[in-house]
Amino acid sequence: MASLDDPGEVREGFLCPLCLKDLQSFYQLHSHYEEEHSGEDRDVKGQIKSLVQKAKKAKDKLLKREGDDRAESGTQGYESFSYGGVDPYMWEPQELGAVRSHLSEFKKHRAARIDHYVVEVNKLIIRLEKLTAFDRTNTESAKIRAIEKSVVPWVNDQDVPFCPDCGNKFSIRNRRHHCRLCGSIMCKKCMELISLPLANKLTSASKESLSTHTSPSQSPNSVHGSRRGSISSMSSVSSVLDEKDDDRIRCCTHCKDTLLKREQQIDEKEHTPDIVKLYEKLRLCMEKVDQKAPEYIKMAASLNAGETTYSLEHASDLRVEVQKVYELIDALSKKILTLGLNQDPPPHPSNLRLQRMIRYSATLFVQEKLLGLMSLPTKEQFEELKKKRKEEMERKRAMERQAALESQRRLEERHSGLASQAANGEVASLRRGPAPLRKAEGWLPLSGGQGQSEDSDPLLQQIHNITSFIKQAKAAGRKDEVRTLQENLRQLQDEYDQQQTEKAIELSRRQAEEEDLQREQLQMLRERELEREREQFRVASLHTRTRSLDFREIGPFQLEPSREPRTHLAYALDLGSSSIQSSIAPKTPTPSSAQEPIRVWSGPSALGQELLTQSSMSQQNEGPSLNPFDEEDLSSPMEEGTASPPAAGASFGPSAHISKEYNPFEEEDDKEEAMAGNPFIHPDSPAPNPFNEEAEHPQQRHSSPLVPGNPFEEPTCTNPFEMDSDSGPEAEEPIEEELLLQQIDNIKAYIFDAKQCGRLDEVEVLTENLRELKHTLAKQKGGTD
Amino acid sequence: MNVVFAVKQYISKMIEDSGPGMKVLLMDKETTGIVSMVYTQSEILQKEVYLFERIDSQNREIMKHLKAICFLRPTKENVDYMIQELRRPKYSIYFIYFSNVISKSDVKSLAEADEQEVVAEVQEFYGDYIAVNPHLFSLNILGCCQGRNWDPAQLSRTTQGLTALLLSLKKCPMIRYQLSSEAAKRLAECVKQVITKEYELFEFRRTEVPPLLLILDRCDDAITPLLNQWTYQAMVHELLGINNNRIDLSRVPGISKDLREVVLSAENDEFYANNMYLNFAEIGSNIKNLMEDFQKKKPKEQQKLESIADMKNVKRLLQNPKVTEFDAARLVMLYALHYERHSSNSLPGLMMDLRNKGVSEKYRKLVSAVVEYGGKRVRGSDLFSPKDAVAITKQFLKGLKGVENVYTQHQPFLHETLDHLIKGKLKESLYPYLGPSTLRDRPQDIIVFVIGGATYEEALTVYNLNRTTPGVRIVLGGTTVHNTKSFLEEVLASGLHSRSKESSQATSRSASRR
């Protein structure tokens, strides 16, 4: 394969659809894709939406680029790539910049401080434990005091003339109080109390933090417990003024503060708010979706392609399962949204904001993931699909066989020619070389290479063969033969590149189709979502779109209007391709489910309709013009009337064109033709290379759209095979009369011109077309009347 | 070299490191702007970041079920706020990231405040600048200089921003600066100083050709910001003003509520991405429906630009009642800059015209201030020097008539500077290296920084250079991104106009005498 990558040769067009990197060959692109992006499917955060957008962007860029290259890149257009530099938007991914961690230093400093802090807290709790270890109610206050004094030495009264907290002087009236936990002195005002329940909570928690705590109900701050008389202690002088503390413990603010912090920690450890529980469930559901959805998508894709790897029942079961999870996500997030709304002190605004944001992100999640869930074919459709696939496979195989045979024959001819040129003696001497020769006719492909490429493309096989021939010839030192062979190789490679390009484009077309399916899903989802939202507004007119800080907002519904045109385009595109399919197998009803919604769609359809009909017409009119732009050009008076934005037209044009490009017939026809002739020398004009053709469109577009000159050049280079390939049943969509008439006029003009130029065969085809159009028109009139 | 990605990577890493669970992003005023440039809300929501709070907001509620990611500039206030926060933590766990180098003593005081052991991470992530486009960054500083010299606070902020940029891109560059600008030299030295001090941070994989940092001063080209810039992005900025990729439309009468503030981001807006660098005239038809008010302005500006070439037209234009005060002043400024030393300079006459037209004192003063700011005396380059007046005229005329598209006539001076730089022809006498070593090969990775602000037109130039020059990557930065209005504010803020009034009159007198 490496032999393909002639380093000096730049092959354009292999842009990675994900990161837009220009990879110079299909292989590099492929390996790049596998290295860089294979993980992204599984990525929890890999948002389908953004992928789709990126892919679309990449596609657009690819297409546009073709246009600009052709469009005489004299202007400094945005998309001209031919200069050799790199667009900053396509610079290679930036690695993470420099970082520096201060964590170890931070921890070092913190550890020193924490030790101190923890010791302090523990000390307080141990003392608290001692203070509450005895039965306070039934102990005399003098005794209590004695015990209290034994726990911690009290500071001497004389040492503290003023309250250290408030600075008031102590006197007979303003008496000193001691903190039972640290022994310090403060005035009555500054004194704090710790209730027994709180003390219990703190001490028991420290004993066994995991034990279930049964009495947290009492608020720790309510220190005003019941106050039972302590008349017995009247004898004590101090207790005249000093009430007995049988259910609480005096302490200073500092100690109380520390203990309260401790309490908070305990509470947090035990208490999980509802929102956390719900949120955890929500995340679990999301994870489940991330697991199951790719599996389902794989199944659905395979089933929709008519493969029989998976069973239809299994897939639909899985679909139901995934959908259920989605429902659950929806329900959970809704519940989170309405949490605590009816509580009396309503939740803090930031809590509400959090709830709204979670709901919003869940909605986004559902939207983005659910639209990846393509629909399954019905049983009947599946049968059809299977049949079709089988047919296709057979045909393909036949083609391949033929191609291989053909090229083999050619090659042999060539080599026999070569061999006859070569002198016999030399050949004989070569036999002793490392590679065995067959019958002295020519070079043999190296066995290793052959085995490796057995089931790959026949062209590739040829390339391998020739490469090994060259080696052998080189070894034999026959320069002219090497030259001829190299020429052969080059042609083969060109041919192969061509093929790969086509394949790559085919790939992107498929992507576009997938997108359509996803869009359809999204639409459904949105409708449902809208309904739900309305409901919610009724329930708790709260679910306004959330705004926070300066973050840019992309509201879920804001997206819609901007997308609509694209969706139309996509539908139009899909119609195009599906009608191609129907023309391939006329008896098979088109299975594509995307056809239905076109009518269901009730958006501002002026533009959409028009594009739709145009695309179907371009199908109809395939004979005279391969180029969808011609249609547009010719029907432009009408287009101008409706003032469709040129941008939309532009993005429509190439995509529709692409879908046509992929008409398997065209491709195969080209191939056939190529095979019929010399497979190595590429037929020059009928342009199987999509890039060549596209190049002309923008030019046409840029020049006044009304210029009728060029459309007539088109038929001259029309592939005859293409002409025959359609003219079968046309798109079933009813076509607007006006458009039909327009079309008829156009074709008349074509015919006239063709007659003038004396291209009779064209005239014939065009007349045929005209007849058909008239027929359709008549039928439609009959239908409407 | 992609600055948007560089910042985005940092933010993503922060979020990743904090693990699963509900998160709140705690930021300061500046980092809020930095983050919002690279992440959209919906994008960041997907990563379980649901709340965005300012560290200085007082009424944050205790929400222990949230993890906090703190992304802060390492300022004194922020450290203090953080200390308070840690003393009474509102969230369960804290991941702290500073956008620049933080001192050891600050780390220590933070650590001592964390008695409850809620901090799980303390790091420096150098996302300390506003990433506007992949190749364009700004520091959003308006008025960085006092006179010809740095405002000390802004110098240190600019140094921080520039070194953070280097760190985030992992570049340890050689530095060149514009010799004629004292500010450029100062900044170059400050950056070098940081690199020397934090040499451990700047140890990156060596590339064959070391990256290059080129520091320029706006006064070298005062013309570009005065001209209208005819790309979509630049037009929007000129007419509406873009701040952190956001356009404020609230002043537009009758605007719908949804459009009060519009976000322009190439990452999320395809139209913008495709057209941001297209010439306005080219995309004019594309946005016919979207931007009608722009087009209304077009004829007048066009007229202005076409006719700036000769005096008579300037005069005639000034008398045209349709030309606004602002544009008239602009016109004279351009004229003054171009013909500052020209023998037939008739600036005083034009100034008179301005007065007669009723242009306010403020604008008239600005004319002389602009000349003072970016006139010949301070320009380091010889582009407009009298000796190749022919070349100027040619360039100027070609700019007006020779180019098919009347909107693309002006090529910012930066283009030539960079073109020379890429070709290895930039004169060392004008743009010397800082330090003894010089670059032997042609530079590959280039960072250009414009003191006093870059413009979108220059961003376009750099963009085109990137695309047309193989093997060269250029990132443009500025203390801010200017439109004409903000540029004039910059000139005003530099305080040159107040003391330059007499001197400029003297200049013009002497000029007319010659």
mmCIF file of C-alpha atoms in Angstrom, chain B residues 82-285:
data_model
loop_
_atom_site.group_PDB
_atom_site.id
_atom_site.type_symbol
_atom_site.label_atom_id
_atom_site.label_comp_id
_atom_site.label_asym_id
_atom_site.label_seq_id
_atom_site.Cartn_x
_atom_site.Cartn_y
_atom_site.Cartn_z
ATOM 1 C CA MET B 82 -10.929 32.013 48.114
ATOM 2 C CA ILE B 83 -9.641 32.061 51.660
ATOM 3 C CA GLN B 84 -13.023 33.187 52.896
ATOM 4 C CA GLU B 85 -14.667 30.533 50.809
ATOM 5 C CA LEU B 86 -12.491 27.796 52.268
ATOM 6 C CA ARG B 87 -13.063 28.913 55.824
ATOM 7 C CA ARG B 88 -16.759 28.342 55.335
ATOM 8 C CA PRO B 89 -17.005 26.035 52.376
ATOM 9 C CA LYS B 90 -20.241 26.125 50.445
ATOM 10 C CA TYR B 91 -19.513 23.122 48.307
ATOM 11 C CA SER B 92 -18.349 19.628 49.063
ATOM 12 C CA ILE B 93 -14.982 19.706 47.374
ATOM 13 C CA TYR B 94 -12.854 22.290 45.623
ATOM 14 C CA PHE B 95 -10.680 22.033 42.558
ATOM 15 C CA ILE B 96 -8.752 25.252 42.337
ATOM 16 C CA TYR B 97 -7.069 26.435 39.144
ATOM 17 C CA PHE B 98 -5.279 29.717 38.793
ATOM 18 C CA SER B 99 -4.896 31.161 35.362
ATOM 19 C CA ASN B 100 -1.341 32.227 35.966
ATOM 20 C CA VAL B 101 1.636 31.904 38.265
ATOM 21 C CA ILE B 102 0.650 32.143 41.913
ATOM 22 C CA SER B 103 3.040 32.940 44.709
ATOM 23 C CA LYS B 104 4.099 30.387 47.291
ATOM 24 C CA SER B 105 2.842 32.554 50.115
ATOM 25 C CA ASP B 106 -0.623 32.661 48.574
ATOM 26 C CA VAL B 107 -0.634 28.905 48.354
ATOM 27 C CA LYS B 108 0.327 28.773 51.988
ATOM 28 C CA SER B 109 -2.423 31.062 53.153
ATOM 29 C CA LEU B 110 -4.946 29.142 51.130
ATOM 30 C CA ALA B 111 -3.742 25.900 52.640
ATOM 31 C CA GLU B 112 -4.069 27.282 56.114
ATOM 32 C CA ALA B 113 -7.623 28.326 55.435
ATOM 33 C CA ASP B 114 -8.584 24.852 54.334
ATOM 34 C CA GLU B 115 -9.254 23.442 57.773
ATOM 35 C CA GLN B 116 -12.016 21.208 56.572
ATOM 36 C CA GLU B 117 -9.874 19.625 53.923
ATOM 37 C CA VAL B 118 -12.173 20.420 51.063
ATOM 38 C CA VAL B 119 -9.500 21.258 48.534
ATOM 39 C CA ALA B 120 -8.615 18.449 46.186
ATOM 40 C CA GLU B 121 -6.497 20.271 43.642
ATOM 41 C CA VAL B 122 -4.438 23.417 43.320
ATOM 42 C CA GLN B 123 -2.950 24.036 39.898
ATOM 43 C CA GLU B 124 -1.864 26.662 37.469
ATOM 44 C CA PHE B 125 -3.600 26.398 34.108
ATOM 45 C CA TYR B 126 -2.420 29.164 31.872
ATOM 46 C CA GLY B 127 -5.608 30.191 30.182
ATOM 47 C CA ASP B 128 -5.095 33.835 30.958
ATOM 48 C CA TYR B 129 -6.165 35.495 27.735
ATOM 49 C CA ILE B 130 -9.236 35.859 25.583
ATOM 50 C CA ALA B 131 -9.091 33.483 22.633
ATOM 51 C CA VAL B 132 -11.017 35.157 19.849
ATOM 52 C CA ASN B 133 -10.173 32.989 16.849
ATOM 53 C CA PRO B 134 -7.770 30.090 16.530
ATOM 54 C CA HIS B 135 -5.083 32.570 15.544
ATOM 55 C CA LEU B 136 -6.264 35.675 17.357
ATOM 56 C CA PHE B 137 -6.235 36.527 21.024
ATOM 57 C CA SER B 138 -6.881 39.622 23.050
ATOM 58 C CA LEU B 139 -6.412 40.780 26.603
ATOM 59 C CA ASN B 140 -9.343 43.166 26.554
ATOM 60 C CA ILE B 141 -7.292 46.023 27.886
ATOM 61 C CA LEU B 142 -8.333 49.425 26.705
ATOM 62 C CA GLY B 143 -5.872 52.185 27.332
ATOM 63 C CA CYS B 144 -2.696 50.318 28.069
ATOM 64 C CA CYS B 145 -0.344 53.250 27.888
ATOM 65 C CA GLN B 146 0.061 56.584 29.568
ATOM 66 C CA GLY B 147 1.627 58.771 27.010
ATOM 67 C CA ARG B 148 4.324 56.676 25.411
ATOM 68 C CA ASN B 149 4.872 54.482 28.415
ATOM 69 C CA TRP B 150 3.107 51.620 30.010
ATOM 70 C CA ASP B 151 0.524 51.957 32.663
ATOM 71 C CA PRO B 152 2.342 49.741 35.208
ATOM 72 C CA ALA B 153 -0.730 47.704 36.081
ATOM 73 C CA GLN B 154 -1.445 47.030 32.432
ATOM 74 C CA LEU B 155 2.158 46.145 31.756
ATOM 75 C CA SER B 156 2.029 43.445 34.356
ATOM 76 C CA ARG B 157 -1.324 42.195 33.091
ATOM 77 C CA THR B 158 -0.011 42.136 29.545
ATOM 78 C CA THR B 159 3.125 40.325 30.626
ATOM 79 C CA GLN B 160 0.994 37.771 32.403
ATOM 80 C CA GLY B 161 -1.285 37.360 29.448
ATOM 81 C CA LEU B 162 1.566 36.972 27.016
ATOM 82 C CA THR B 163 3.507 34.511 29.138
ATOM 83 C CA ALA B 164 0.331 32.529 29.768
ATOM 84 C CA LEU B 165 -0.169 32.364 26.025
ATOM 85 C CA LEU B 166 3.344 31.051 25.549
ATOM 86 C CA LEU B 167 2.837 28.452 28.239
ATOM 87 C CA SER B 168 -0.497 27.330 26.928
ATOM 88 C CA LEU B 169 0.975 26.898 23.464
ATOM 89 C CA LYS B 170 4.141 25.392 24.940
ATOM 90 C CA LYS B 171 6.419 27.829 23.215
ATOM 91 C CA CYS B 172 9.608 29.265 24.564
ATOM 92 C CA PRO B 173 10.303 31.891 21.945
ATOM 93 C CA MET B 174 13.031 34.213 20.872
ATOM 94 C CA ILE B 175 11.844 37.767 21.167
ATOM 95 C CA ARG B 176 12.004 40.620 18.686
ATOM 96 C CA TYR B 177 10.512 44.010 19.269
ATOM 97 C CA GLN B 178 9.889 47.250 17.534
ATOM 98 C CA LEU B 179 12.838 49.453 18.307
ATOM 99 C CA SER B 180 10.971 52.718 17.914
ATOM 100 C CA SER B 181 8.594 51.863 20.713
ATOM 101 C CA GLU B 182 9.742 52.087 24.282
ATOM 102 C CA ALA B 183 6.648 50.160 25.359
ATOM 103 C CA ALA B 184 7.514 47.274 23.069
ATOM 104 C CA LYS B 185 10.972 47.062 24.529
ATOM 105 C CA ARG B 186 9.672 47.144 28.068
ATOM 106 C CA LEU B 187 7.189 44.386 27.385
ATOM 107 C CA ALA B 188 9.834 42.271 25.673
ATOM 108 C CA GLU B 189 12.077 42.609 28.692
ATOM 109 C CA CYS B 190 9.292 41.749 31.101
ATOM 110 C CA VAL B 191 8.380 38.637 29.155
ATOM 111 C CA LYS B 192 12.007 37.618 29.014
ATOM 112 C CA GLN B 193 12.267 38.149 32.740
ATOM 113 C CA VAL B 194 9.367 35.827 33.430
ATOM 114 C CA ILE B 195 10.796 33.209 31.117
ATOM 115 C CA THR B 196 14.100 33.395 32.938
ATOM 116 C CA LYS B 197 12.498 33.264 36.351
ATOM 117 C CA GLU B 198 10.165 30.396 35.542
ATOM 118 C CA TYR B 199 12.665 28.564 33.400
ATOM 119 C CA GLU B 200 11.385 25.219 34.636
ATOM 120 C CA LEU B 201 7.956 25.960 33.243
ATOM 121 C CA PHE B 202 9.353 26.972 29.915
ATOM 122 C CA GLU B 203 11.239 23.787 29.291
ATOM 123 C CA PHE B 204 9.493 22.375 26.283
ATOM 124 C CA ARG B 205 10.436 19.964 23.616
ATOM 125 C CA ARG B 206 12.907 21.791 21.413
ATOM 126 C CA THR B 207 11.864 22.413 17.867
ATOM 127 C CA GLU B 208 14.329 22.724 15.067
ATOM 128 C CA VAL B 209 13.543 26.375 14.558
ATOM 129 C CA PRO B 210 12.628 28.102 17.793
ATOM 130 C CA PRO B 211 9.346 29.999 17.845
ATOM 131 C CA LEU B 212 9.436 33.751 17.560
ATOM 132 C CA LEU B 213 7.613 36.421 19.506
ATOM 133 C CA LEU B 214 7.372 39.745 17.711
ATOM 134 C CA ILE B 215 6.195 42.679 19.775
ATOM 135 C CA LEU B 216 4.846 45.686 17.900
ATOM 136 C CA ASP B 217 3.246 48.934 18.865
ATOM 137 C CA ARG B 218 0.010 50.239 17.473
ATOM 138 C CA CYS B 219 1.552 53.620 16.846
ATOM 139 C CA ASP B 220 3.492 52.044 14.030
ATOM 140 C CA ASP B 221 0.315 51.794 12.027
ATOM 141 C CA ALA B 222 -2.410 54.109 13.171
ATOM 142 C CA ILE B 223 -4.062 54.025 9.798
ATOM 143 C CA THR B 224 -5.473 50.538 9.794
ATOM 144 C CA PRO B 225 -7.815 51.053 12.729
ATOM 145 C CA LEU B 226 -9.040 54.291 11.210
ATOM 146 C CA LEU B 227 -10.103 52.668 7.986
ATOM 147 C CA ASN B 228 -13.241 50.718 7.647
ATOM 148 C CA GLN B 229 -12.552 47.061 7.443
ATOM 149 C CA TRP B 230 -14.525 45.281 4.872
ATOM 150 C CA THR B 231 -14.832 41.789 6.156
ATOM 151 C CA TYR B 232 -17.890 40.473 7.822
ATOM 152 C CA GLN B 233 -16.303 40.085 11.216
ATOM 153 C CA ALA B 234 -14.622 43.462 11.017
ATOM 154 C CA MET B 235 -17.752 45.165 9.751
ATOM 155 C CA VAL B 236 -19.820 43.811 12.555
ATOM 156 C CA HIS B 237 -17.209 45.007 14.969
ATOM 157 C CA GLU B 238 -16.990 48.412 13.348
ATOM 158 C CA LEU B 239 -20.690 49.025 13.200
ATOM 159 C CA LEU B 240 -22.004 47.145 16.180
ATOM 160 C CA GLY B 241 -19.011 46.246 18.276
ATOM 161 C CA ILE B 242 -18.013 42.750 19.264
ATOM 162 C CA ASN B 243 -17.093 42.060 22.830
ATOM 163 C CA ASN B 244 -16.009 38.540 23.643
ATOM 164 C CA ASN B 245 -17.678 37.311 20.482
ATOM 165 C CA ARG B 246 -20.873 38.905 21.682
ATOM 166 C CA ILE B 247 -22.728 41.661 19.979
ATOM 167 C CA ASP B 248 -24.885 43.947 21.968
ATOM 168 C CA LEU B 249 -27.896 44.948 19.950
ATOM 169 C CA SER B 250 -29.918 46.319 22.783
ATOM 170 C CA ARG B 251 -29.496 49.849 21.503
ATOM 171 C CA VAL B 252 -31.062 49.018 18.193
ATOM 172 C CA PRO B 253 -34.597 50.339 18.320
ATOM 173 C CA GLY B 254 -37.319 47.771 18.017
ATOM 174 C CA ILE B 255 -35.025 44.817 18.284
ATOM 175 C CA SER B 256 -36.715 41.670 19.478
ATOM 176 C CA LYS B 257 -35.873 40.384 22.877
ATOM 177 C CA ASP B 258 -34.104 37.300 21.598
ATOM 178 C CA LEU B 259 -31.656 39.387 19.661
ATOM 179 C CA ARG B 260 -30.591 41.738 22.390
ATOM 180 C CA GLU B 261 -27.355 39.958 22.579
ATOM 181 C CA VAL B 262 -26.108 37.861 19.717
ATOM 182 C CA VAL B 263 -23.219 35.506 19.942
ATOM 183 C CA LEU B 264 -20.942 35.287 16.962
ATOM 184 C CA SER B 265 -18.850 32.206 17.183
ATOM 185 C CA ALA B 266 -17.238 30.456 14.306
ATOM 186 C CA GLU B 267 -17.588 27.199 16.124
ATOM 187 C CA ASN B 268 -21.314 27.358 16.357
ATOM 188 C CA ASP B 269 -22.380 29.505 13.509
ATOM 189 C CA GLU B 270 -21.700 28.083 10.120
ATOM 190 C CA PHE B 271 -22.529 31.222 8.323
ATOM 191 C CA TYR B 272 -20.108 33.116 10.439
ATOM 192 C CA ALA B 273 -17.428 30.512 10.043
ATOM 193 C CA ASN B 274 -17.720 30.568 6.290
ATOM 194 C CA ASN B 275 -17.988 34.260 5.878
ATOM 195 C CA MET B 276 -16.052 35.847 8.665
ATOM 196 C CA TYR B 277 -13.102 36.519 6.451
ATOM 197 C CA LEU B 278 -14.929 36.987 3.240
ATOM 198 C CA ASN B 279 -14.836 40.411 1.934
ATOM 199 C CA PHE B 280 -17.973 42.193 2.740
ATOM 200 C CA ALA B 281 -18.789 42.991 -0.845
ATOM 201 C CA GLU B 282 -18.458 39.378 -1.797
ATOM 202 C CA ILE B 283 -20.864 38.164 0.760
ATOM 203 C CA GLY B 284 -23.040 41.184 0.511
ATOM 204 C CA SER B 285 -25.598 39.288 -1.463
#
